[in-house]
Amino acid sequence: MMCDISPRLSLFVKAYHQMTNKRWEDGDCLGEIERTNENCALIAKLEDEALLFPPDPKALIPKSGEFCEIQLQPPRSNSSFFSRSLDDLLNYPTHLHSPPETFFVADTDEYHPSTTQPSTLLRGYLDTIKFIDLLKSLSDHFDSSTGHLRFVFLQREKLEVQVRYLKKDLRSLLCVDSLETVLTEKVHAEQRRSILKRILLEELQTIPEENRFSALLNRLDYIYQRFLDNYQLYVSEFSFDSIFKDISNKKLEYILKLNKNFSEIQNQLLAVPIAALLAWSQMGKGFNIKNSLVFLTSLVFAFFMSMLLRNQKASLGAIKEEINDQLETLKSDYVALSSRFKKIYDDLDDRCRKHGWLLVLVDISVGTIIVAVPAVLLFYYSILQMWVNQF
């Protein structure tokens, strides 16, 4: 159902619906129409409104069952506009940012304004127009003297955005109303504008100017979420970027601590095979004082290495506890954002787990090399000596 539609546009659409075998030539619509009483009266009105070329005189004479060809000239002004499709409407640069007061889209058969729900594409177009109006209030300068609207945003750098887009870029922009609301609130008004302009600069500065607006439409939901995150942190006297940077730096500190935790015993671990080799080489045949002392020395060495490894395990546990405490603090202070930092802490937890297993493996290896092997050798040589003595 249409409302406040231009009479000329309504008249043209009515004739368009009555035509058959329609075709387009040089912007005009040609086709055939039956010469009924109603249609002949319609043709006369079209002629009065200068919406068609002068028809064949017989077109004004009713004769049911007979058809005549007419050539319509669609209304295409700022007050009323007939478009074959949304692409046809967007071919006019001014319509990219300023739609006609009333218009009709033929391929979807819908008016604007209308009391009926618009199609998805038309909804996307109307949302885009509303978003453009929002950018006019946000930008530091805008100009449409060339037909194409251009926005200028002044932040750390100058950002220019030219309004260029195609039908394929249109979609329902569900966040436009919400964005309009938060930008018109008086509390922190300038800070809100500054945050959004900074995000626009970061997201669009590397994109060629002619593609920036279409990229903006595609990324708008993400940009809006970034805006909410940054504003929420601004209210807490932080910025999302500084928090992220701080957590990334802490991650690096924890990685260095974990690496240091293992590197501190690397030199001692290098001594393990050397000590084991010396112990094995000193083992003689039989169960004697020398072999017993070598074995006892191996036990003492293994004990100290075990103490060192347990000390490193305790240090690793302290690091892991510190990481968990920081994660819990983050969850309580920034409930809405904690999930976005989860991957960093998952990586750290994985590193802690791997370091823990590595220390366990080293502990087992030390026990095997320093204690088990000499014990086996001592037992072997003792049994061998007993066997020799028997024979």
mmCIF file with all atom_site columns, C-alpha atoms in Angstrom, residues 233-313:
data_model
loop_
_atom_site.group_PDB
_atom_site.id
_atom_site.type_symbol
_atom_site.label_atom_id
_atom_site.label_alt_id
_atom_site.label_comp_id
_atom_site.label_asym_id
_atom_site.label_entity_id
_atom_site.label_seq_id
_atom_site.pdbx_PDB_ins_code
_atom_site.Cartn_x
_atom_site.Cartn_y
_atom_site.Cartn_z
_atom_site.occupancy
_atom_site.B_iso_or_equiv
_atom_site.pdbx_formal_charge
_atom_site.auth_seq_id
_atom_site.auth_comp_id
_atom_site.auth_asym_id
_atom_site.auth_atom_id
_atom_site.pdbx_PDB_model_num
ATOM 1  C CA . LEU A 1 233 ? 36.751 0.912   28.180 1.00 0.00 ? 233 LEU A CA 1
ATOM 2  C CA . TYR A 1 234 ? 36.940 4.681   27.801 1.00 0.00 ? 234 TYR A CA 1
ATOM 3  C CA . VAL A 1 235 ? 34.284 5.011   30.487 1.00 0.00 ? 235 VAL A CA 1
ATOM 4  C CA . SER A 1 236 ? 36.550 2.901   32.729 1.00 0.00 ? 236 SER A CA 1
ATOM 5  C CA . GLU A 1 237 ? 39.435 5.242   31.805 1.00 0.00 ? 237 GLU A CA 1
ATOM 6  C CA . PHE A 1 238 ? 41.060 2.635   29.616 1.00 0.00 ? 238 PHE A CA 1
ATOM 7  C CA . SER A 1 239 ? 41.186 1.897   25.951 1.00 0.00 ? 239 SER A CA 1
ATOM 8  C CA . PHE A 1 240 ? 40.648 -1.489  24.415 1.00 0.00 ? 240 PHE A CA 1
ATOM 9  C CA . ASP A 1 241 ? 43.883 -1.205  22.473 1.00 0.00 ? 241 ASP A CA 1
ATOM 10 C CA . SER A 1 242 ? 45.962 -0.351  25.536 1.00 0.00 ? 242 SER A CA 1
ATOM 11 C CA . ILE A 1 243 ? 44.432 -3.259  27.493 1.00 0.00 ? 243 ILE A CA 1
ATOM 12 C CA . PHE A 1 244 ? 45.168 -5.628  24.623 1.00 0.00 ? 244 PHE A CA 1
ATOM 13 C CA . LYS A 1 245 ? 48.728 -4.306  24.362 1.00 0.00 ? 245 LYS A CA 1
ATOM 14 C CA . ASP A 1 246 ? 49.236 -4.674  28.114 1.00 0.00 ? 246 ASP A CA 1
ATOM 15 C CA . ILE A 1 247 ? 47.991 -8.272  28.094 1.00 0.00 ? 247 ILE A CA 1
ATOM 16 C CA . SER A 1 248 ? 50.166 -9.090  25.078 1.00 0.00 ? 248 SER A CA 1
ATOM 17 C CA . ASN A 1 249 ? 53.191 -7.680  26.919 1.00 0.00 ? 249 ASN A CA 1
ATOM 18 C CA . LYS A 1 250 ? 52.336 -9.759  29.981 1.00 0.00 ? 250 LYS A CA 1
ATOM 19 C CA . LYS A 1 251 ? 52.056 -12.823 27.768 1.00 0.00 ? 251 LYS A CA 1
ATOM 20 C CA . LEU A 1 252 ? 55.597 -12.153 26.542 1.00 0.00 ? 252 LEU A CA 1
ATOM 21 C CA . GLU A 1 253 ? 56.775 -11.773 30.155 1.00 0.00 ? 253 GLU A CA 1
ATOM 22 C CA . TYR A 1 254 ? 55.221 -15.108 31.106 1.00 0.00 ? 254 TYR A CA 1
ATOM 23 C CA . ILE A 1 255 ? 56.761 -16.835 28.093 1.00 0.00 ? 255 ILE A CA 1
ATOM 24 C CA . LEU A 1 256 ? 60.178 -15.481 29.127 1.00 0.00 ? 256 LEU A CA 1
ATOM 25 C CA . LYS A 1 257 ? 59.589 -16.707 32.689 1.00 0.00 ? 257 LYS A CA 1
ATOM 26 C CA . LEU A 1 258 ? 58.622 -20.164 31.416 1.00 0.00 ? 258 LEU A CA 1
ATOM 27 C CA . ASN A 1 259 ? 61.684 -20.342 29.185 1.00 0.00 ? 259 ASN A CA 1
ATOM 28 C CA . LYS A 1 260 ? 63.900 -19.164 32.044 1.00 0.00 ? 260 LYS A CA 1
ATOM 29 C CA . ASN A 1 261 ? 62.338 -21.795 34.295 1.00 0.00 ? 261 ASN A CA 1
ATOM 30 C CA . PHE A 1 262 ? 63.715 -24.536 32.072 1.00 0.00 ? 262 PHE A CA 1
ATOM 31 C CA . SER A 1 263 ? 66.918 -22.826 30.917 1.00 0.00 ? 263 SER A CA 1
ATOM 32 C CA . GLU A 1 264 ? 68.058 -22.446 34.556 1.00 0.00 ? 264 GLU A CA 1
ATOM 33 C CA . ILE A 1 265 ? 68.632 -26.217 34.811 1.00 0.00 ? 265 ILE A CA 1
ATOM 34 C CA . GLN A 1 266 ? 69.983 -26.791 31.306 1.00 0.00 ? 266 GLN A CA 1
ATOM 35 C CA . ASN A 1 267 ? 73.635 -26.507 32.407 1.00 0.00 ? 267 ASN A CA 1
ATOM 36 C CA . GLN A 1 268 ? 73.011 -28.943 35.253 1.00 0.00 ? 268 GLN A CA 1
ATOM 37 C CA . LEU A 1 269 ? 71.271 -31.317 32.865 1.00 0.00 ? 269 LEU A CA 1
ATOM 38 C CA . LEU A 1 270 ? 74.326 -31.284 30.615 1.00 0.00 ? 270 LEU A CA 1
ATOM 39 C CA . ALA A 1 271 ? 76.287 -32.648 33.567 1.00 0.00 ? 271 ALA A CA 1
ATOM 40 C CA . VAL A 1 272 ? 73.949 -35.650 33.933 1.00 0.00 ? 272 VAL A CA 1
ATOM 41 C CA . PRO A 1 273 ? 75.299 -37.798 31.060 1.00 0.00 ? 273 PRO A CA 1
ATOM 42 C CA . ILE A 1 274 ? 78.891 -36.829 31.967 1.00 0.00 ? 274 ILE A CA 1
ATOM 43 C CA . ALA A 1 275 ? 78.367 -37.771 35.615 1.00 0.00 ? 275 ALA A CA 1
ATOM 44 C CA . ALA A 1 276 ? 76.640 -40.989 34.591 1.00 0.00 ? 276 ALA A CA 1
ATOM 45 C CA . LEU A 1 277 ? 79.484 -41.919 32.246 1.00 0.00 ? 277 LEU A CA 1
ATOM 46 C CA . LEU A 1 278 ? 82.069 -41.265 34.973 1.00 0.00 ? 278 LEU A CA 1
ATOM 47 C CA . ALA A 1 279 ? 80.065 -43.330 37.451 1.00 0.00 ? 279 ALA A CA 1
ATOM 48 C CA . TRP A 1 280 ? 79.710 -46.231 35.061 1.00 0.00 ? 280 TRP A CA 1
ATOM 49 C CA . SER A 1 281 ? 83.423 -46.165 34.167 1.00 0.00 ? 281 SER A CA 1
ATOM 50 C CA . GLN A 1 282 ? 84.385 -46.367 37.853 1.00 0.00 ? 282 GLN A CA 1
ATOM 51 C CA . MET A 1 283 ? 82.281 -49.455 38.482 1.00 0.00 ? 283 MET A CA 1
ATOM 52 C CA . GLY A 1 284 ? 84.422 -52.557 38.945 1.00 0.00 ? 284 GLY A CA 1
ATOM 53 C CA . LYS A 1 285 ? 83.690 -56.232 39.269 1.00 0.00 ? 285 LYS A CA 1
ATOM 54 C CA . GLY A 1 286 ? 82.319 -57.527 42.512 1.00 0.00 ? 286 GLY A CA 1
ATOM 55 C CA . PHE A 1 287 ? 80.548 -56.027 45.468 1.00 0.00 ? 287 PHE A CA 1
ATOM 56 C CA . ASN A 1 288 ? 83.202 -53.861 47.093 1.00 0.00 ? 288 ASN A CA 1
ATOM 57 C CA . ILE A 1 289 ? 83.641 -50.516 48.829 1.00 0.00 ? 289 ILE A CA 1
ATOM 58 C CA . LYS A 1 290 ? 84.577 -48.692 45.615 1.00 0.00 ? 290 LYS A CA 1
ATOM 59 C CA . ASN A 1 291 ? 81.416 -49.774 43.813 1.00 0.00 ? 291 ASN A CA 1
ATOM 60 C CA . SER A 1 292 ? 79.348 -48.956 46.887 1.00 0.00 ? 292 SER A CA 1
ATOM 61 C CA . LEU A 1 293 ? 80.837 -45.447 47.095 1.00 0.00 ? 293 LEU A CA 1
ATOM 62 C CA . VAL A 1 294 ? 80.217 -44.862 43.380 1.00 0.00 ? 294 VAL A CA 1
ATOM 63 C CA . PHE A 1 295 ? 76.627 -45.969 43.820 1.00 0.00 ? 295 PHE A CA 1
ATOM 64 C CA . LEU A 1 296 ? 76.228 -43.808 46.949 1.00 0.00 ? 296 LEU A CA 1
ATOM 65 C CA . THR A 1 297 ? 77.657 -40.810 45.095 1.00 0.00 ? 297 THR A CA 1
ATOM 66 C CA . SER A 1 298 ? 75.146 -41.416 42.291 1.00 0.00 ? 298 SER A CA 1
ATOM 67 C CA . LEU A 1 299 ? 72.345 -41.416 44.853 1.00 0.00 ? 299 LEU A CA 1
ATOM 68 C CA . VAL A 1 300 ? 73.509 -38.102 46.331 1.00 0.00 ? 300 VAL A CA 1
ATOM 69 C CA . PHE A 1 301 ? 73.837 -36.543 42.857 1.00 0.00 ? 301 PHE A CA 1
ATOM 70 C CA . ALA A 1 302 ? 70.384 -37.819 41.917 1.00 0.00 ? 302 ALA A CA 1
ATOM 71 C CA . PHE A 1 303 ? 68.964 -36.422 45.173 1.00 0.00 ? 303 PHE A CA 1
ATOM 72 C CA . PHE A 1 304 ? 70.291 -32.923 44.484 1.00 0.00 ? 304 PHE A CA 1
ATOM 73 C CA . MET A 1 305 ? 69.097 -33.044 40.873 1.00 0.00 ? 305 MET A CA 1
ATOM 74 C CA . SER A 1 306 ? 65.693 -34.164 42.117 1.00 0.00 ? 306 SER A CA 1
ATOM 75 C CA . MET A 1 307 ? 65.584 -31.243 44.573 1.00 0.00 ? 307 MET A CA 1
ATOM 76 C CA . LEU A 1 308 ? 66.518 -28.861 41.750 1.00 0.00 ? 308 LEU A CA 1
ATOM 77 C CA . LEU A 1 309 ? 63.786 -30.259 39.510 1.00 0.00 ? 309 LEU A CA 1
ATOM 78 C CA . ARG A 1 310 ? 61.191 -29.997 42.263 1.00 0.00 ? 310 ARG A CA 1
ATOM 79 C CA . ASN A 1 311 ? 62.210 -26.403 42.834 1.00 0.00 ? 311 ASN A CA 1
ATOM 80 C CA . GLN A 1 312 ? 61.634 -25.714 39.123 1.00 0.00 ? 312 GLN A CA 1
ATOM 81 C CA . LYS A 1 313 ? 58.245 -27.453 39.325 1.00 0.00 ? 313 LYS A CA 1
#
